[in-house]
């Protein structure tokens, strides 16, 4: 007998699939048949598994609130391995699933937020790009045509409301000053100067003005809200930053953590420059251009900090939006410093979590930003946007 409980962190869905019946085809009849395939999705593993109607029945017969004794059948062993039930089995993989189940149960994760997060934790994804910085305009156009051939054209770039009550043209404005210069310069950079490095002063300025703490508010005993240069849902600031330094003057390449309270870098792992670049490449799913950046900044969220206050279905979006705000501030400070910068959501978050030794659910990686001395070389990787003036330019 095995002592088991169904996990609450489980979803089911059904998909109707059409296929050609081979026996009918042999008789000369080509009729599409439809079969329904049931799937069980385990939030604990982030995997979906095809199941039968009798699997579903067997699963639903196991309660999720109480532990029960069940006969140790191969079906039960599959359920446990796939994270559809948890058991008291001490084997490390099963114990880990039970730990995650209990952790999720005891935390403020919304079921839908946890489902999305779990199913989108990329591991070892490689976008398999050919490593080059120059391609002909013709090739770029051919690739675009292929995408259009497959998916059609995208929705139009400008959006007008049919049937608006009135349309009033606004005055054209031209603002000046440092903020507006930084906004005008902001762009994504994917080609960095070979052999360059980032100065310590720029690194410190960047960390302090993007991720640093500029104020605090004690709301209650042990409840402190922080003030950064970007807003944050509830003032909780759950986003942590782990600099992956590739080439920074006076700093060993490696993985660091930015201690916001101390404005200090904590060294977590020493790397040689080649290892640091390889890790940058792997973390960003083989987007080869990012490994030439001087520094990458792995953004994680301490979900349990935001979910302490917000336990609803929008809470996960709040955390993602926090990271997005920091990214824009990062771009602007880099623009002001004359550094090239990027943001990428195509990230092997599960690999980053494993490397940082975080579990992905109380704290987990979300995205990566990075910067460096930009190359002067023109490249298709840094497409040039043409200037646009409303009502004057045709685009
Ligand atoms: C949510 C988000 C995800 C992005 N992911 C990637 C990415 O995976 N790789 C990349 O090269 N750029 C990425 N970018 C940068 C965009 O490609 C870039 O902002 C866009 O091409 C417009 O260029 P600009 O930033 O110079 O205006 C991302 C930007 C955002 C906001």
Coordinates of C-alpha atoms and ligand atoms in Angstrom, one line a residue:
X1 CA 0.0 0.0 0.0
X2 CA 1.1 3.6 -0.7
X3 CA 0.0 6.6 1.2
X4 CA -1.1 9.3 -1.3
X5 CA -3.0 12.4 -1.9
X6 CA -4.0 14.1 -5.1
X7 CA -2.3 17.4 -5.7
X8 CA -4.5 20.5 -5.8
X9 CA -2.1 21.9 -8.4
X10 CA -3.5 19.9 -11.2
X11 CA -5.5 20.8 -14.4
X12 CA -7.2 18.7 -17.0
X13 CA -8.0 19.6 -20.5
X14 CA -9.3 17.8 -23.6
X15 CA -8.4 18.3 -27.2
X16 CA -10.3 16.9 -30.2
X17 CA -7.9 15.6 -32.8
X18 CA -8.8 14.7 -36.4
X19 CA -7.0 11.8 -38.1
X20 CA -7.5 9.6 -41.2
X21 CA -8.8 6.1 -40.4
X22 CA -6.3 3.8 -42.1
X23 CA -8.7 0.8 -42.4
X24 CA -11.3 3.0 -44.1
X25 CA -8.6 4.5 -46.2
X26 CA -7.6 1.0 -47.4
X27 CA -11.3 0.5 -48.4
X28 CA -11.0 3.6 -50.5
X29 CA -12.9 5.9 -48.0
X30 CA -11.0 9.0 -46.8
X31 CA -13.0 10.3 -43.9
X32 CA -11.5 12.3 -41.0
X33 CA -12.3 10.8 -37.6
X34 CA -12.1 12.8 -34.4
X35 CA -10.8 11.4 -31.2
X36 CA -10.8 13.2 -27.9
X37 CA -7.5 13.2 -26.0
X38 CA -7.5 14.1 -22.3
X39 CA -4.5 15.6 -20.7
X40 CA -3.5 16.1 -17.0
X41 CA -1.2 19.1 -16.4
X42 CA 0.9 19.0 -13.2
X43 CA 1.9 22.4 -11.9
X44 CA 4.4 20.6 -9.7
X45 CA 6.4 19.4 -12.7
X46 CA 5.3 21.9 -15.4
X47 CA 4.5 18.9 -17.7
X48 CA 1.3 17.7 -19.4
X49 CA 0.5 14.0 -19.8
X50 CA -2.0 12.3 -22.0
X51 CA -4.4 10.3 -19.8
X52 CA -7.4 8.0 -20.4
X53 CA -10.9 8.4 -19.1
X54 CA -10.2 5.6 -16.6
X55 CA -7.0 7.4 -15.4
X56 CA -9.2 10.5 -14.8
X57 CA -11.6 8.5 -12.9
X58 CA -8.9 6.9 -10.8
X59 CA -7.3 10.3 -10.1
X60 CA -10.5 11.9 -9.1
X61 CA -11.2 9.0 -6.7
X62 CA -8.0 10.0 -4.7
X63 CA -8.9 13.0 -2.5
X64 CA -6.7 16.1 -2.4
X65 CA -7.5 17.1 1.2
X66 CA -6.8 13.8 2.9
X67 CA -4.1 11.1 2.7
X68 CA -5.4 7.7 1.7
X69 CA -3.8 4.2 1.3
X70 CA -3.9 2.9 -2.3
X71 CA -2.7 -0.3 -3.9
X72 CA 0.8 0.1 -5.4
X73 CA -0.2 -0.3 -9.1
X74 CA 1.9 0.8 -12.1
X75 CA -0.9 3.4 -12.8
X76 CA -0.4 4.8 -9.3
X77 CA 3.4 4.9 -9.7
X78 CA 2.9 6.8 -13.0
X79 CA 0.6 9.3 -11.3
X80 CA 3.3 9.9 -8.6
X81 CA 6.1 10.2 -11.1
X82 CA 4.1 12.7 -13.2
X83 CA 3.3 14.9 -10.2
X84 CA -0.5 14.2 -10.4
X85 CA -0.5 12.8 -6.9
X86 CA 1.9 13.2 -4.0
X87 CA 3.1 10.4 -1.8
X88 CA 4.9 9.7 1.4
X89 CA 7.6 7.8 -0.6
X90 CA 11.0 9.1 0.4
X91 CA 12.7 8.8 -3.0
X92 CA 14.3 12.2 -3.7
X93 CA 12.2 13.0 -6.9
X94 CA 8.9 12.2 -5.2
X95 CA 9.9 13.9 -1.9
X96 CA 10.8 17.0 -4.0
X97 CA 7.3 17.0 -5.7
X98 CA 5.7 16.7 -2.3
X99 CA 7.8 19.6 -1.0
X100 CA 6.7 21.8 -3.9
X101 CA 3.1 20.8 -3.4
X102 CA 3.3 21.8 0.3
X103 CA 5.2 25.0 -0.6
X104 CA 2.6 26.1 -3.1
X105 CA -0.2 25.2 -0.8
X106 CA 1.3 27.3 2.0
X107 CA 2.1 30.3 -0.2
X108 CA -0.1 33.0 -1.8
X109 CA 0.3 31.6 -5.4
X110 CA -3.0 31.9 -7.3
X111 CA -3.8 28.6 -9.1
X112 CA -3.8 30.3 -12.5
X113 CA -0.6 32.3 -11.9
X114 CA 1.1 29.1 -10.8
X115 CA -0.1 27.2 -13.8
X116 CA 1.2 29.8 -16.3
X117 CA 4.5 30.2 -14.4
X118 CA 5.1 26.4 -14.2
X119 CA 4.3 25.8 -17.9
X120 CA 6.5 28.6 -19.1
X121 CA 9.7 27.7 -17.2
X122 CA 12.0 27.2 -20.2
X123 CA 14.9 24.8 -19.7
X124 CA 17.8 24.2 -22.2
X125 CA 15.9 26.0 -25.1
X126 CA 18.2 27.0 -27.9
X127 CA 16.9 29.2 -30.7
X128 CA 19.6 27.9 -32.9
X129 CA 20.7 31.0 -34.6
X130 CA 23.5 31.2 -37.1
X131 CA 26.2 33.3 -35.5
X132 CA 26.8 36.3 -37.7
X133 CA 26.3 40.1 -37.4
X134 CA 26.0 40.8 -41.1
X135 CA 23.4 39.5 -43.6
X136 CA 22.1 41.0 -46.8
X137 CA 19.0 43.2 -46.9
X138 CA 17.6 40.6 -49.4
X139 CA 17.9 37.8 -46.9
X140 CA 16.1 39.9 -44.2
X141 CA 13.3 40.6 -46.7
X142 CA 13.1 36.9 -47.6
X143 CA 12.8 35.8 -44.0
X144 CA 10.0 38.4 -43.5
X145 CA 8.2 37.1 -46.6
X146 CA 8.4 33.6 -45.3
X147 CA 6.8 34.6 -42.0
X148 CA 4.1 36.5 -43.9
X149 CA 3.5 33.5 -46.2
X150 CA 2.9 31.4 -43.1
X151 CA 0.9 33.7 -40.8
X152 CA -0.3 36.4 -43.1
X153 CA 0.3 40.1 -42.4
X154 CA 0.2 41.3 -38.8
X155 CA -2.6 43.7 -37.6
X156 CA -1.8 47.3 -38.8
X157 CA 1.0 49.3 -37.0
X158 CA -1.2 52.3 -36.2
X159 CA -4.7 51.8 -34.7
X160 CA -7.6 54.2 -35.3
X161 CA -11.0 53.9 -33.6
X162 CA -13.7 53.5 -36.2
X163 CA -16.7 55.8 -35.2
X164 CA -14.7 58.0 -32.8
X165 CA -16.9 60.9 -31.8
X166 CA -14.2 63.5 -32.7
X167 CA -10.6 63.6 -33.7
X168 CA -8.5 66.5 -32.4
X169 CA -4.9 67.0 -33.5
X170 CA -2.5 67.8 -30.7
X171 CA 0.3 70.3 -30.9
X172 CA 3.7 68.9 -32.0
X173 CA 6.1 69.2 -29.1
X174 CA 9.8 69.0 -28.8
X175 CA 11.0 68.5 -25.2
X176 CA 14.6 69.1 -24.1
X177 CA 16.7 68.0 -21.1
X178 CA 18.5 64.9 -20.0
X179 CA 15.4 62.7 -19.6
X180 CA 14.2 63.5 -23.1
X181 CA 17.6 62.9 -24.6
X182 CA 17.8 59.5 -22.9
X183 CA 14.3 58.7 -24.2
X184 CA 15.3 59.7 -27.7
X185 CA 18.5 57.6 -27.5
X186 CA 16.9 54.5 -25.9
X187 CA 17.2 51.5 -28.2
X188 CA 18.0 47.8 -28.1
X189 CA 21.7 47.0 -28.7
X190 CA 22.8 43.6 -29.8
X191 CA 26.3 44.2 -31.0
X192 CA 28.9 45.3 -28.4
X193 CA 32.5 46.4 -29.0
X194 CA 34.9 43.5 -28.9
X195 CA 37.5 43.7 -26.1
X196 CA 35.6 46.4 -24.3
X197 CA 34.8 46.5 -20.6
X198 CA 32.4 48.4 -18.3
X199 CA 33.8 50.8 -15.7
X200 CA 33.1 50.3 -12.0
X201 CA 31.5 53.8 -11.8
X202 CA 29.0 53.0 -14.6
X203 CA 28.2 49.7 -13.0
X204 CA 27.6 51.4 -9.6
X205 CA 25.5 54.2 -11.2
X206 CA 23.4 51.7 -13.1
X207 CA 22.7 49.5 -10.2
X208 CA 21.9 52.3 -7.8
X209 CA 19.7 54.3 -10.2
X210 CA 17.8 51.2 -11.5
X211 CA 17.7 48.7 -8.7
X212 CA 18.9 50.7 -5.7
X213 CA 16.8 51.8 -2.7
X214 CA 16.2 55.6 -2.5
X215 CA 13.6 55.6 0.3
X216 CA 11.7 53.4 2.7
X217 CA 8.4 53.4 4.5
X218 CA 7.7 51.4 7.6
X219 CA 4.0 50.5 7.2
X220 CA 3.8 48.3 10.3
X221 CA 6.2 46.4 12.5
X222 CA 8.3 44.3 10.1
X223 CA 6.5 45.6 7.0
X224 CA 8.8 47.9 5.0
X225 CA 8.0 49.3 1.6
X226 CA 10.8 50.5 -0.6
X227 CA 11.1 53.3 -3.0
X228 CA 13.1 52.8 -6.2
X229 CA 13.2 54.9 -9.4
X230 CA 10.6 52.5 -10.8
X231 CA 7.1 51.9 -9.4
X232 CA 6.2 48.5 -7.9
X233 CA 2.9 46.9 -7.0
X234 CA 2.2 47.6 -3.3
X235 CA 5.7 49.1 -3.0
X236 CA 7.0 45.6 -2.3
X237 CA 9.7 45.5 -4.9
X238 CA 10.1 41.7 -5.2
X239 CA 12.6 41.9 -8.1
X240 CA 16.1 40.9 -7.3
X241 CA 19.1 41.3 -9.6
X242 CA 22.0 39.0 -10.0
X243 CA 24.7 40.6 -12.2
X244 CA 26.5 38.1 -14.4
X245 CA 29.7 40.1 -15.0
X246 CA 31.6 39.2 -18.2
X247 CA 34.0 42.1 -18.5
X248 CA 33.9 44.8 -15.8
X249 CA 37.1 46.7 -14.8
X250 CA 38.5 45.4 -11.5
X251 CA 35.8 42.7 -11.1
X252 CA 36.3 39.0 -11.5
X253 CA 33.9 37.5 -14.1
X254 CA 31.2 35.6 -12.2
X255 CA 27.7 35.6 -10.8
X256 CA 26.9 38.2 -8.2
X257 CA 23.9 39.3 -6.2
X258 CA 23.2 43.0 -5.7
X259 CA 22.5 43.6 -2.0
X260 CA 20.1 46.6 -2.3
X261 CA 20.3 47.5 1.3
X262 CA 24.1 47.8 1.3
X263 CA 24.5 48.8 -2.3
X264 CA 27.1 46.0 -2.6
X265 CA 27.9 43.1 -4.8
X266 CA 27.9 39.6 -3.2
X267 CA 30.1 37.2 -5.2
X268 CA 28.2 33.9 -5.6
X269 CA 30.3 32.1 -8.3
X270 CA 33.7 32.8 -9.9
X271 CA 33.9 32.2 -13.6
X272 CA 36.6 32.7 -16.2
X273 CA 35.6 35.1 -19.1
X274 CA 34.8 32.2 -21.5
X275 CA 32.6 30.5 -18.9
X276 CA 30.8 33.8 -18.2
X277 CA 30.1 34.4 -21.9
X278 CA 28.9 30.7 -22.4
X279 CA 26.5 31.1 -19.5
X280 CA 25.2 34.4 -20.9
X281 CA 24.6 32.6 -24.2
X282 CA 22.9 29.6 -22.5
X283 CA 20.7 31.7 -20.2
X284 CA 19.5 33.7 -23.2
X285 CA 18.6 30.6 -25.2
X286 CA 21.5 30.8 -27.7
X287 CA 20.9 34.5 -28.7
X288 CA 24.6 34.6 -29.4
X289 CA 24.8 38.4 -29.6
X290 CA 24.2 38.8 -25.9
X291 CA 27.3 37.0 -24.8
X292 CA 29.4 39.9 -26.1
X293 CA 27.7 42.3 -23.6
X294 CA 30.0 43.4 -20.7
X295 CA 27.4 42.6 -18.0
X296 CA 24.1 40.8 -17.9
X297 CA 21.6 41.2 -15.1
X298 CA 19.5 38.2 -14.2
X299 CA 16.1 39.4 -12.9
X300 CA 14.3 37.2 -10.4
X301 CA 11.2 37.7 -8.4
X302 CA 10.7 36.9 -4.8
X303 CA 7.1 35.9 -5.5
X304 CA 6.3 35.3 -1.8
X305 CA 7.0 39.0 -1.1
X306 CA 4.3 40.2 -3.5
X307 CA 2.0 37.3 -2.8
X308 CA 2.1 38.1 0.9
X309 CA -0.2 41.0 0.0
X310 CA -1.7 40.1 -3.3
X311 CA -3.2 36.6 -3.6
X312 CA -5.4 37.1 -6.6
X313 CA -5.3 36.1 -10.3
X314 CA -3.6 39.4 -11.3
X315 CA -0.8 39.0 -8.8
X316 CA 1.5 37.2 -11.2
X317 CA 1.0 39.9 -13.8
X318 CA 1.9 42.5 -11.1
X319 CA 5.3 40.8 -10.6
X320 CA 6.0 40.6 -14.4
X321 CA 5.0 44.3 -14.8
X322 CA 7.4 45.2 -12.0
X323 CA 10.3 43.6 -13.9
X324 CA 9.1 45.4 -17.1
X325 CA 9.3 48.8 -15.3
X326 CA 12.8 48.2 -14.1
X327 CA 13.8 47.2 -17.6
X328 CA 12.7 50.5 -19.0
X329 CA 14.6 52.4 -16.3
X330 CA 17.6 50.2 -17.1
X331 CA 17.4 51.2 -20.8
X332 CA 17.1 54.9 -19.9
X333 CA 20.1 54.9 -17.5
X334 CA 22.2 53.0 -20.1
X335 CA 21.1 55.5 -22.7
X336 CA 22.2 58.4 -20.4
X337 CA 25.6 56.6 -19.8
X338 CA 26.2 56.0 -23.5
X339 CA 25.9 52.3 -23.0
X340 CA 24.0 49.9 -25.3
X341 CA 21.4 47.8 -23.5
X342 CA 18.9 45.0 -24.1
X343 CA 16.0 43.2 -22.5
X344 CA 15.2 39.6 -23.3
X345 CA 12.2 37.4 -22.2
X346 CA 13.6 34.5 -24.2
X347 CA 15.4 33.1 -21.2
X348 CA 16.1 29.6 -19.8
X349 CA 14.6 30.5 -16.4
X350 CA 14.8 26.9 -15.1
X351 CA 18.5 26.8 -15.8
X352 CA 19.0 30.2 -14.1
X353 CA 17.1 29.1 -11.1
X354 CA 19.2 25.9 -10.8
X355 CA 22.4 27.9 -11.1
X356 CA 21.4 30.4 -8.5
X357 CA 20.1 27.7 -6.2
X358 CA 16.6 29.1 -6.0
X359 CA 13.5 26.9 -6.3
X360 CA 11.6 28.9 -9.0
X361 CA 8.4 29.4 -7.0
X362 CA 9.4 31.2 -3.8
X363 CA 12.0 33.0 -5.9
X364 CA 12.4 32.5 -9.6
X365 CA 14.0 34.0 -12.7
X366 CA 11.9 36.0 -15.1
X367 CA 14.0 37.9 -17.6
X368 CA 17.5 39.2 -18.4
X369 CA 18.7 42.7 -19.2
X370 CA 22.3 43.5 -20.2
X371 CA 24.6 46.3 -21.3
X372 CA 27.9 47.1 -22.7
X373 CA 30.0 49.4 -24.8
X374 CA 28.1 49.5 -28.1
X375 CA 29.9 48.6 -31.3
X376 CA 30.1 51.2 -34.0
X377 CA 29.5 48.6 -36.7
X378 CA 26.2 48.7 -38.4
X379 CA 24.4 45.4 -38.2
X380 CA 21.0 43.9 -39.0
X381 CA 20.9 43.0 -35.3
X382 CA 20.5 46.7 -34.5
X383 CA 17.9 47.8 -37.1
X384 CA 17.9 51.5 -37.8
X385 CA 14.5 53.1 -37.2
X386 CA 13.6 55.9 -39.6
X387 CA 12.6 59.2 -37.9
X388 CA 8.9 59.7 -37.7
X389 CA 6.9 62.9 -37.3
X390 CA 3.2 62.6 -36.7
X391 CA 1.1 63.9 -39.6
X392 CA 4.2 64.7 -41.7
X393 CA 5.8 61.3 -42.3
X394 CA 4.1 58.5 -44.3
X395 CA 4.7 55.1 -42.6
Ligands
LIG1 C1 8.9 41.9 -23.4 C2 10.1 42.1 -24.4 C3 10.8 40.9 -24.8 C4 11.9 41.1 -25.6 N1 12.6 40.0 -25.9 C5 13.7 40.1 -26.7 C6 14.4 38.9 -27.1 O1 14.2 37.8 -26.6 N2 15.5 39.1 -27.9 C7 15.8 40.3 -28.4 O2 16.8 40.4 -29.1 N3 15.1 41.4 -28.1 C8 14.0 41.3 -27.3 N4 13.3 42.4 -26.9 C9 13.7 43.8 -27.5 C10 12.8 44.1 -28.7 O3 13.2 43.3 -29.8 C11 13.0 45.6 -29.1 O4 12.5 46.3 -28.0 C12 12.3 45.9 -30.3 O5 12.8 45.3 -31.4 C13 12.2 47.4 -30.6 O6 13.6 47.9 -30.7 P1 14.0 49.1 -29.7 O7 14.0 48.6 -28.3 O8 15.4 49.5 -30.2 O9 13.0 50.2 -29.9 C14 12.3 42.3 -26.1 C15 11.6 43.5 -25.6 C16 10.5 43.3 -24.8 C17 9.8 44.6 -24.3

